[in-house]
mmCIF file of C-alpha atoms in Angstrom:
data_model
loop_
_atom_site.group_PDB
_atom_site.id
_atom_site.type_symbol
_atom_site.label_atom_id
_atom_site.label_comp_id
_atom_site.label_asym_id
_atom_site.label_seq_id
_atom_site.Cartn_x
_atom_site.Cartn_y
_atom_site.Cartn_z
ATOM 1 C CA MET O 3 20.838 -33.210 110.757
ATOM 2 C CA ARG O 4 19.577 -29.737 110.030
ATOM 3 C CA THR O 5 21.530 -26.481 110.115
ATOM 4 C CA THR O 6 20.579 -24.428 113.167
ATOM 5 C CA PRO O 7 19.688 -20.709 112.787
ATOM 6 C CA ASP O 8 22.902 -19.700 114.595
ATOM 7 C CA ALA O 9 24.963 -21.892 112.298
ATOM 8 C CA GLN O 10 23.231 -20.448 109.266
ATOM 9 C CA HIS O 11 24.048 -16.922 110.439
ATOM 10 C CA LEU O 12 27.712 -17.798 110.990
ATOM 11 C CA LEU O 13 27.927 -19.382 107.554
ATOM 12 C CA GLU O 14 26.616 -16.186 106.017
ATOM 13 C CA GLU O 15 29.426 -14.295 107.768
ATOM 14 C CA MET O 16 32.049 -16.449 106.036
ATOM 15 C CA ASN O 17 33.253 -16.233 102.446
ATOM 16 C CA THR O 18 34.531 -19.177 100.407
ATOM 17 C CA ARG O 19 38.105 -18.835 101.696
ATOM 18 C CA SER O 20 36.985 -18.587 105.331
ATOM 19 C CA ARG O 21 34.853 -21.686 104.983
ATOM 20 C CA GLU O 22 37.720 -23.673 103.511
ATOM 21 C CA VAL O 23 40.155 -22.554 106.214
ATOM 22 C CA PHE O 24 37.591 -23.385 108.895
ATOM 23 C CA ARG O 25 36.796 -26.800 107.415
ATOM 24 C CA ARG O 26 40.471 -27.735 107.061
ATOM 25 C CA VAL O 27 41.276 -26.659 110.619
ATOM 26 C CA VAL O 28 38.445 -28.787 112.018
ATOM 27 C CA GLU O 29 39.270 -31.800 109.852
ATOM 28 C CA GLY O 30 42.955 -31.535 110.717
ATOM 29 C CA TYR O 31 42.201 -31.318 114.417
ATOM 30 C CA LEU O 32 39.766 -34.257 114.329
ATOM 31 C CA HIS O 33 42.390 -36.330 112.519
ATOM 32 C CA SER O 34 45.446 -35.493 114.623
ATOM 33 C CA GLY O 35 44.177 -34.053 117.892
ATOM 34 C CA HIS O 36 46.667 -31.202 117.558
ATOM 35 C CA PRO O 37 46.237 -27.507 116.747
ATOM 36 C CA VAL O 38 46.441 -26.735 113.030
ATOM 37 C CA GLY O 39 48.817 -23.950 111.974
ATOM 38 C CA SER O 40 48.796 -21.562 109.025
ATOM 39 C CA ARG O 41 51.882 -23.122 107.406
ATOM 40 C CA THR O 42 50.181 -26.514 107.309
ATOM 41 C CA LEU O 43 47.151 -24.981 105.625
ATOM 42 C CA THR O 44 49.185 -23.254 102.910
ATOM 43 C CA ARG O 45 50.068 -26.718 101.564
ATOM 44 C CA ASP O 46 46.456 -27.896 101.494
ATOM 45 C CA MET O 47 44.411 -24.900 100.348
ATOM 46 C CA SER O 48 42.737 -25.108 96.943
ATOM 47 C CA GLU O 49 44.080 -21.626 96.092
ATOM 48 C CA LYS O 50 47.603 -20.323 96.554
ATOM 49 C CA VAL O 51 47.622 -18.005 99.573
ATOM 50 C CA SER O 52 50.280 -16.896 102.025
ATOM 51 C CA ALA O 53 50.570 -18.013 105.626
ATOM 52 C CA ALA O 54 49.939 -14.414 106.700
ATOM 53 C CA THR O 55 46.643 -14.340 104.821
ATOM 54 C CA ILE O 56 45.568 -17.584 106.443
ATOM 55 C CA ARG O 57 46.515 -16.256 109.891
ATOM 56 C CA ASN O 58 44.271 -13.237 109.303
ATOM 57 C CA VAL O 59 41.390 -15.515 108.313
ATOM 58 C CA MET O 60 41.964 -17.673 111.408
ATOM 59 C CA GLN O 61 41.883 -14.561 113.595
ATOM 60 C CA ASP O 62 38.536 -13.613 112.069
ATOM 61 C CA LEU O 63 37.217 -17.111 112.764
ATOM 62 C CA GLU O 64 38.474 -16.855 116.319
ATOM 63 C CA TYR O 65 36.620 -13.551 116.682
ATOM 64 C CA LEU O 66 33.422 -15.338 115.567
ATOM 65 C CA GLY O 67 33.976 -17.872 118.357
ATOM 66 C CA LEU O 68 34.607 -20.785 115.992
ATOM 67 C CA LEU O 69 38.323 -21.331 116.639
ATOM 68 C CA ASP O 70 40.542 -21.069 119.669
ATOM 69 C CA SER O 71 44.286 -20.791 120.198
ATOM 70 C CA PRO O 72 45.335 -23.016 123.113
ATOM 71 C CA HIS O 73 48.858 -21.590 123.252
ATOM 72 C CA ILE O 74 50.590 -18.414 122.130
ATOM 73 C CA SER O 75 52.036 -18.729 118.624
ATOM 74 C CA ALA O 76 50.327 -22.103 118.207
ATOM 75 C CA GLY O 77 47.797 -23.187 115.634
ATOM 76 C CA ARG O 78 44.047 -23.221 116.153
ATOM 77 C CA ILE O 79 41.536 -25.804 117.317
ATOM 78 C CA PRO O 80 37.746 -25.652 116.936
ATOM 79 C CA THR O 81 35.611 -24.518 119.846
ATOM 80 C CA ASN O 82 32.451 -26.422 120.755
ATOM 81 C CA LEU O 83 30.551 -23.806 118.752
ATOM 82 C CA GLY O 84 32.887 -24.459 115.837
ATOM 83 C CA LEU O 85 32.341 -28.199 116.100
ATOM 84 C CA ARG O 86 28.583 -27.618 116.166
ATOM 85 C CA LEU O 87 28.778 -25.520 112.989
ATOM 86 C CA PHE O 88 30.956 -28.138 111.301
ATOM 87 C CA VAL O 89 28.659 -31.019 112.270
ATOM 88 C CA ASP O 90 25.489 -29.174 111.229
ATOM 89 C CA SER O 91 26.710 -27.667 107.982
ATOM 90 C CA LEU O 92 29.959 -29.093 106.637
ATOM 91 C CA LEU O 93 30.193 -32.684 107.823
ATOM 92 C CA GLU O 94 30.570 -35.266 105.061
ATOM 93 C CA VAL O 95 29.223 -38.613 106.289
ATOM 94 C CA SER O 96 31.067 -41.660 104.975
ATOM 95 C CA PRO O 97 29.253 -44.786 103.773
ATOM 96 C CA LEU O 98 29.114 -47.508 106.403
ATOM 97 C CA ASP O 99 32.257 -49.628 106.185
ATOM 98 C CA GLN O 100 31.525 -53.202 105.143
ATOM 99 C CA HIS O 101 33.674 -54.610 107.950
ATOM 100 C CA ASP O 102 31.761 -52.548 110.535
ATOM 101 C CA ARG O 103 28.459 -53.672 109.026
ATOM 102 C CA GLU O 104 29.471 -57.339 109.261
ATOM 103 C CA LYS O 105 30.466 -56.985 112.914
ATOM 104 C CA LEU O 106 27.112 -55.457 113.777
ATOM 105 C CA ASP O 107 25.197 -57.975 111.661
ATOM 106 C CA SER O 108 26.930 -60.822 113.496
ATOM 107 C CA THR O 109 24.903 -59.971 116.616
ATOM 108 C CA LEU O 110 21.804 -61.117 114.718
ATOM 109 C CA GLY O 111 23.189 -64.645 114.615
ATOM 110 C CA SER O 112 23.449 -64.855 118.387
ATOM 111 C CA ASN O 113 21.749 -67.733 120.183
ATOM 112 C CA GLU O 114 20.831 -65.348 122.989
ATOM 113 C CA ARG O 115 17.040 -65.467 123.415
ATOM 114 C CA ASP O 116 16.687 -62.809 126.092
ATOM 115 C CA VAL O 117 16.196 -59.263 124.762
ATOM 116 C CA ALA O 118 18.462 -57.769 127.426
ATOM 117 C CA GLY O 119 21.188 -60.251 126.487
ATOM 118 C CA LEU O 120 20.879 -59.390 122.810
ATOM 119 C CA LEU O 121 21.124 -55.683 123.551
ATOM 120 C CA GLU O 122 24.173 -56.331 125.735
ATOM 121 C CA GLN O 123 25.837 -57.949 122.719
ATOM 122 C CA VAL O 124 24.837 -55.067 120.449
ATOM 123 C CA GLY O 125 26.286 -52.600 122.958
ATOM 124 C CA GLY O 126 29.521 -54.579 123.132
ATOM 125 C CA ALA O 127 29.820 -54.682 119.339
ATOM 126 C CA LEU O 128 29.082 -50.950 119.043
ATOM 127 C CA SER O 129 31.690 -50.117 121.676
ATOM 128 C CA GLY O 130 34.299 -52.314 120.038
ATOM 129 C CA ILE O 131 33.735 -50.880 116.560
ATOM 130 C CA THR O 132 33.749 -47.219 117.601
ATOM 131 C CA GLN O 133 36.364 -47.521 120.374
ATOM 132 C CA GLY O 134 34.051 -45.390 122.480
ATOM 133 C CA ALA O 135 31.551 -46.141 125.201
ATOM 134 C CA SER O 136 28.191 -47.358 123.979
ATOM 135 C CA LEU O 137 24.794 -46.643 125.511
ATOM 136 C CA VAL O 138 21.739 -48.768 124.810
ATOM 137 C CA LEU O 139 18.360 -47.857 126.226
ATOM 138 C CA SER O 140 16.308 -51.046 126.098
ATOM 139 C CA PRO O 141 12.547 -50.959 125.435
ATOM 140 C CA LYS O 142 9.881 -51.253 128.077
ATOM 141 C CA HIS O 143 8.042 -54.557 128.140
ATOM 142 C CA GLU O 144 4.908 -53.728 126.185
ATOM 143 C CA ALA O 145 3.206 -57.102 125.831
ATOM 144 C CA ALA O 146 -0.473 -57.430 126.676
ATOM 145 C CA ILE O 147 -1.222 -57.888 130.384
ATOM 146 C CA ARG O 148 -2.961 -61.035 131.610
ATOM 147 C CA HIS O 149 -3.261 -60.314 135.338
ATOM 148 C CA ILE O 150 -2.409 -57.699 137.993
ATOM 149 C CA GLU O 151 -2.138 -58.303 141.717
ATOM 150 C CA PHE O 152 -1.248 -56.162 144.736
ATOM 151 C CA VAL O 153 0.336 -57.848 147.776
ATOM 152 C CA SER O 154 0.608 -56.114 151.156
ATOM 153 C CA LEU O 155 3.984 -56.660 152.838
ATOM 154 C CA GLY O 156 3.385 -54.383 155.815
ATOM 155 C CA PRO O 157 2.000 -50.950 156.727
ATOM 156 C CA ASP O 158 4.448 -49.116 154.462
ATOM 157 C CA ARG O 159 5.426 -51.721 151.847
ATOM 158 C CA ALA O 160 3.533 -53.455 149.084
ATOM 159 C CA LEU O 161 4.256 -55.400 145.913
ATOM 160 C CA VAL O 162 2.621 -55.060 142.514
ATOM 161 C CA VAL O 163 2.803 -58.160 140.291
ATOM 162 C CA LEU O 164 2.188 -57.958 136.539
ATOM 163 C CA VAL O 165 1.734 -61.147 134.554
ATOM 164 C CA PHE O 166 1.972 -60.622 130.781
ATOM 165 C CA ALA O 167 0.292 -62.659 128.049
ATOM 166 C CA ASP O 168 3.689 -63.851 126.802
ATOM 167 C CA GLY O 169 4.504 -65.350 130.216
ATOM 168 C CA HIS O 170 6.775 -62.514 131.366
ATOM 169 C CA VAL O 171 6.316 -61.571 135.050
ATOM 170 C CA GLU O 172 7.435 -58.335 136.702
ATOM 171 C CA ASN O 173 7.410 -57.456 140.410
ATOM 172 C CA ARG O 174 8.010 -54.058 141.976
ATOM 173 C CA LEU O 175 7.989 -52.791 145.561
ATOM 174 C CA PHE O 176 6.243 -49.515 146.316
ATOM 175 C CA THR O 177 4.961 -47.499 149.289
ATOM 176 C CA PRO O 178 1.162 -47.665 149.548
ATOM 177 C CA PRO O 179 -0.937 -44.703 150.696
ATOM 178 C CA LYS O 180 -1.521 -44.395 154.446
ATOM 179 C CA GLY O 181 -4.467 -46.400 155.661
ATOM 180 C CA MET O 182 -4.464 -48.801 152.735
ATOM 181 C CA THR O 183 -6.054 -52.101 153.728
ATOM 182 C CA PRO O 184 -5.664 -55.524 152.083
ATOM 183 C CA SER O 185 -9.334 -55.362 151.062
ATOM 184 C CA ALA O 186 -8.762 -52.046 149.289
ATOM 185 C CA MET O 187 -5.829 -53.620 147.462
ATOM 186 C CA ARG O 188 -8.014 -56.510 146.337
ATOM 187 C CA GLU O 189 -10.646 -54.032 145.173
ATOM 188 C CA ALA O 190 -8.069 -52.136 143.164
ATOM 189 C CA ALA O 191 -6.706 -55.326 141.574
ATOM 190 C CA ASN O 192 -10.195 -56.601 140.728
ATOM 191 C CA TYR O 193 -11.090 -53.292 139.125
ATOM 192 C CA LEU O 194 -7.927 -53.296 136.999
ATOM 193 C CA ASN O 195 -8.272 -56.921 135.964
ATOM 194 C CA SER O 196 -11.809 -56.221 134.760
ATOM 195 C CA MET O 197 -10.386 -53.578 132.414
ATOM 196 C CA ILE O 198 -7.339 -55.391 131.035
ATOM 197 C CA ASP O 199 -8.770 -57.023 127.900
ATOM 198 C CA GLY O 200 -5.388 -57.403 126.194
ATOM 199 C CA ALA O 201 -4.120 -53.925 127.113
ATOM 200 C CA THR O 202 -0.465 -53.004 127.617
ATOM 201 C CA VAL O 203 0.752 -51.136 130.688
ATOM 202 C CA SER O 204 0.835 -47.834 128.798
ATOM 203 C CA SER O 205 -2.611 -48.184 127.245
ATOM 204 C CA LEU O 206 -4.124 -49.419 130.515
ATOM 205 C CA LEU O 207 -2.659 -46.479 132.374
ATOM 206 C CA GLU O 208 -4.167 -44.040 129.863
ATOM 207 C CA ARG O 209 -7.520 -45.843 129.980
ATOM 208 C CA PHE O 210 -7.587 -45.880 133.751
ATOM 209 C CA ARG O 211 -6.753 -42.198 134.051
ATOM 210 C CA SER O 212 -9.668 -41.423 131.744
ATOM 211 C CA GLU O 213 -11.900 -43.725 133.788
ATOM 212 C CA ILE O 214 -10.909 -41.995 137.001
ATOM 213 C CA ALA O 215 -11.737 -38.626 135.466
ATOM 214 C CA ARG O 216 -15.225 -39.869 134.481
ATOM 215 C CA ASN O 217 -16.054 -41.919 137.553
ATOM 216 C CA ARG O 218 -14.038 -40.413 140.386
ATOM 217 C CA ARG O 219 -16.894 -40.660 142.881
ATOM 218 C CA GLU O 220 -17.512 -44.317 142.166
ATOM 219 C CA ILE O 221 -13.998 -45.406 143.024
ATOM 220 C CA ASP O 222 -12.709 -45.550 146.544
ATOM 221 C CA ALA O 223 -10.140 -42.727 146.819
ATOM 222 C CA LEU O 224 -7.478 -44.839 148.471
ATOM 223 C CA ALA O 225 -7.897 -47.677 145.991
ATOM 224 C CA ALA O 226 -7.648 -45.232 143.090
ATOM 225 C CA THR O 227 -4.422 -43.806 144.495
ATOM 226 C CA LEU O 228 -3.004 -47.282 144.913
ATOM 227 C CA VAL O 229 -3.821 -48.209 141.347
ATOM 228 C CA GLU O 230 -2.215 -45.035 140.034
ATOM 229 C CA GLN O 231 0.924 -45.639 142.061
ATOM 230 C CA GLY O 232 1.070 -49.300 141.164
ATOM 231 C CA LEU O 233 1.028 -48.550 137.451
ATOM 232 C CA ALA O 234 3.068 -45.381 137.479
ATOM 233 C CA VAL O 235 5.980 -47.265 138.977
ATOM 234 C CA TRP O 236 6.621 -48.880 135.574
ATOM 235 C CA GLU O 237 7.441 -45.447 134.147
ATOM 236 C CA SER O 238 9.509 -44.328 137.126
ATOM 237 C CA GLU O 239 13.201 -43.472 137.236
ATOM 238 C CA GLY O 240 13.904 -46.914 138.697
ATOM 239 C CA GLU O 241 12.776 -48.530 135.481
ATOM 240 C CA LEU O 242 14.997 -46.260 133.404
ATOM 241 C CA GLN O 243 17.949 -47.179 135.578
ATOM 242 C CA GLU O 244 17.512 -50.848 134.808
ATOM 243 C CA ARG O 245 17.029 -50.196 131.100
ATOM 244 C CA LEU O 246 20.317 -48.388 130.470
ATOM 245 C CA ILE O 247 23.181 -50.597 129.254
ATOM 246 C CA VAL O 248 26.679 -49.046 129.207
ATOM 247 C CA ARG O 249 29.639 -50.797 127.583
ATOM 248 C CA GLY O 250 33.236 -49.814 126.800
ATOM 249 C CA ARG O 251 34.031 -47.465 129.647
ATOM 250 C CA ALA O 252 37.721 -48.384 129.412
ATOM 251 C CA ASN O 253 37.858 -47.069 125.844
ATOM 252 C CA LEU O 254 37.599 -43.534 127.178
ATOM 253 C CA LEU O 255 40.140 -43.965 129.959
ATOM 254 C CA ASP O 256 43.281 -43.697 127.849
ATOM 255 C CA GLU O 257 46.328 -43.981 130.083
ATOM 256 C CA GLY O 258 48.123 -41.448 127.904
ATOM 257 C CA ALA O 259 45.412 -38.820 128.303
ATOM 258 C CA PRO O 260 45.867 -35.805 130.604
ATOM 259 C CA ALA O 261 44.870 -36.451 134.215
ATOM 260 C CA GLU O 262 42.211 -33.740 134.007
ATOM 261 C CA ASP O 263 40.555 -35.416 131.014
ATOM 262 C CA ILE O 264 40.586 -38.816 132.710
ATOM 263 C CA GLU O 265 38.957 -37.311 135.793
ATOM 264 C CA ARG O 266 36.207 -35.756 133.653
ATOM 265 C CA ILE O 267 35.505 -39.096 132.006
ATOM 266 C CA ARG O 268 35.355 -40.791 135.404
ATOM 267 C CA THR O 269 32.879 -38.133 136.530
ATOM 268 C CA LEU O 270 30.692 -38.931 133.518
ATOM 269 C CA PHE O 271 30.607 -42.645 134.256
ATOM 270 C CA ASP O 272 30.120 -42.112 137.963
ATOM 271 C CA ASP O 273 27.006 -40.173 136.988
ATOM 272 C CA LEU O 274 25.896 -42.952 134.690
ATOM 273 C CA GLU O 275 26.436 -45.587 137.341
ATOM 274 C CA ARG O 276 24.333 -43.567 139.785
ATOM 275 C CA LYS O 277 21.861 -43.145 136.920
ATOM 276 C CA ARG O 278 21.461 -39.423 137.493
ATOM 277 C CA ASP O 279 19.698 -37.533 134.695
ATOM 278 C CA ILE O 280 19.064 -40.705 132.701
ATOM 279 C CA THR O 281 15.613 -39.348 131.931
ATOM 280 C CA GLU O 282 17.386 -36.807 129.730
ATOM 281 C CA PHE O 283 18.817 -39.624 127.627
ATOM 282 C CA LEU O 284 15.333 -41.012 127.135
ATOM 283 C CA GLU O 285 14.016 -37.565 126.220
ATOM 284 C CA LEU O 286 16.637 -37.293 123.476
ATOM 285 C CA THR O 287 15.052 -40.259 121.760
ATOM 286 C CA GLU O 288 11.565 -38.786 121.650
ATOM 287 C CA GLN O 289 12.299 -35.718 119.558
ATOM 288 C CA GLY O 290 12.130 -37.184 116.076
ATOM 289 C CA GLU O 291 13.887 -39.695 113.908
ATOM 290 C CA GLY O 292 17.529 -39.723 112.884
ATOM 291 C CA VAL O 293 20.923 -39.310 114.484
ATOM 292 C CA ARG O 294 21.445 -36.423 116.892
ATOM 293 C CA ILE O 295 24.809 -35.126 118.102
ATOM 294 C CA PHE O 296 25.308 -33.403 121.457
ATOM 295 C CA ILE O 297 28.670 -31.707 121.999
ATOM 296 C CA GLY O 298 29.975 -30.907 125.463
ATOM 297 C CA ALA O 299 27.624 -28.829 127.587
ATOM 298 C CA GLU O 300 24.779 -29.042 125.035
ATOM 299 C CA ASN O 301 23.443 -31.903 127.128
ATOM 300 C CA ARG O 302 23.340 -31.571 130.916
ATOM 301 C CA LEU O 303 24.351 -35.198 131.400
ATOM 302 C CA PHE O 304 27.717 -34.511 129.737
ATOM 303 C CA SER O 305 28.255 -30.890 130.734
ATOM 304 C CA LEU O 306 31.206 -31.667 133.033
ATOM 305 C CA THR O 307 33.098 -33.962 130.712
ATOM 306 C CA GLY O 308 33.580 -32.192 127.406
ATOM 307 C CA SER O 309 32.348 -35.373 125.744
ATOM 308 C CA THR O 310 30.186 -35.913 122.670
ATOM 309 C CA LEU O 311 27.077 -38.079 122.499
ATOM 310 C CA VAL O 312 25.945 -39.436 119.122
ATOM 311 C CA VAL O 313 22.504 -40.981 119.604
ATOM 312 C CA SER O 314 19.686 -42.369 117.486
ATOM 313 C CA PRO O 315 16.265 -43.751 118.472
ATOM 314 C CA TYR O 316 15.040 -47.129 117.312
ATOM 315 C CA MET O 317 11.442 -48.051 116.595
ATOM 316 C CA ASN O 318 9.087 -50.989 116.671
ATOM 317 C CA ALA O 319 6.973 -52.288 113.783
ATOM 318 C CA GLU O 320 4.403 -49.533 114.418
ATOM 319 C CA ARG O 321 7.109 -46.855 113.963
ATOM 320 C CA LYS O 322 6.901 -45.967 117.646
ATOM 321 C CA ILE O 323 10.132 -44.921 119.373
ATOM 322 C CA ILE O 324 10.853 -47.488 122.087
ATOM 323 C CA GLY O 325 14.539 -46.971 122.913
ATOM 324 C CA ALA O 326 17.859 -45.615 121.691
ATOM 325 C CA VAL O 327 21.476 -46.448 120.984
ATOM 326 C CA GLY O 328 24.405 -44.079 121.235
ATOM 327 C CA VAL O 329 28.138 -43.620 121.498
ATOM 328 C CA ILE O 330 30.039 -41.408 123.938
ATOM 329 C CA GLY O 331 33.433 -40.203 122.849
ATOM 330 C CA PRO O 332 35.712 -37.189 123.043
ATOM 331 C CA THR O 333 34.696 -34.068 121.135
ATOM 332 C CA ARG O 334 37.544 -34.984 118.782
ATOM 333 C CA LEU O 335 35.468 -37.739 117.264
ATOM 334 C CA ASN O 336 35.437 -39.087 113.724
ATOM 335 C CA TYR O 337 31.863 -37.902 113.224
ATOM 336 C CA GLY O 338 31.741 -38.877 109.552
ATOM 337 C CA ARG O 339 32.352 -42.507 110.492
ATOM 338 C CA ILE O 340 30.449 -42.696 113.799
ATOM 339 C CA VAL O 341 27.157 -41.207 112.544
ATOM 340 C CA PRO O 342 26.395 -43.976 109.997
ATOM 341 C CA ILE O 343 27.444 -46.643 112.519
ATOM 342 C CA VAL O 344 24.998 -45.369 115.139
ATOM 343 C CA ASP O 345 22.281 -44.909 112.514
ATOM 344 C CA TYR O 346 22.709 -48.475 111.210
ATOM 345 C CA THR O 347 22.815 -49.926 114.741
ATOM 346 C CA ALA O 348 19.506 -48.239 115.596
ATOM 347 C CA GLN O 349 17.900 -49.677 112.467
ATOM 348 C CA LEU O 350 19.383 -53.103 113.247
ATOM 349 C CA VAL O 351 17.995 -53.124 116.793
ATOM 350 C CA GLY O 352 14.571 -52.064 115.540
ATOM 351 C CA ARG O 353 14.510 -54.916 113.012
ATOM 352 C CA MET O 354 15.843 -57.379 115.570
ATOM 353 C CA LEU O 355 13.076 -56.616 118.081
ATOM 354 C CA THR O 356 10.376 -56.576 115.389
ATOM 355 C CA ASN O 357 11.487 -59.978 114.074
ATOM 356 C CA ARG O 358 11.494 -61.460 117.567
ATOM 357 C CA ARG O 359 7.888 -60.367 118.072
ATOM 358 C CA THR O 360 6.806 -62.098 114.871
ATOM 359 C CA GLU O 361 8.610 -65.363 115.584
#
């Protein structure tokens, strides 16, 4: 995690004492969930300073937008901007706990042969360890294709069938272009099958788009449109909906939490269940390696909840990003513990899927 330019500027505005006060306020809040007062800090500071001096420093930090005072005469809590600065610049990540590692490693010993089932177990383990809600974005099926077929089901409905070299079969309904005839569908399927030659869906789609660009006049326009639609459906929002696994919702619905907070969490999971904006979650995984942290409104998917998302992509043997794992929790999250857990889980899933392909 790199320090952002804004965070770097704010750090330059703070002297050694200000940084220590800020760090101790954030750490105290993350530990207890309560505002941290000046009297508490006087006992913990590395130098002997008065409560009045600390209050002045806290006021300066509040002016910078890093701290907030929820009540008059109360202590301070970090703002989302303050949490961002802390995470980017001052967070000390703990080594992965051996007990947590063993729990995650135990998913490797599962007898579950289906990839989706394995990822369900990983999501359950991740949720249980972190006491948050886990998200797992499973990979697309990228085996070589053996055969493609289009089946007309009526004037406005058709089915595309993909048979993969590993025996996997996928079916998907779609709306064909107006005027599409069964013969045009057969023509489209024959054309695609002549090009397969061990290609995956992604590589075939790229190849076909290039072919269309070179030979547009040679391909019947309706058949070309059908082929494009039949393949594009595998990268549609519907596919993303089926690929998102959410576990541990109850962990965020603490009966002792304020009603307003519970309602925000329910809003988040209602959105997830309707699969709105899930494309954003996928986009998070395509912006480089490593763990990323999104606090509150920094990600549109969580803008209404005040929640934090800690997410990391996982890769296949070719170092290509194919999915992601993450944890949703309150902004008052033990970041130093959660970050290495998410990082290790992403590496574990990548190894798990790579090993399954070589078996």
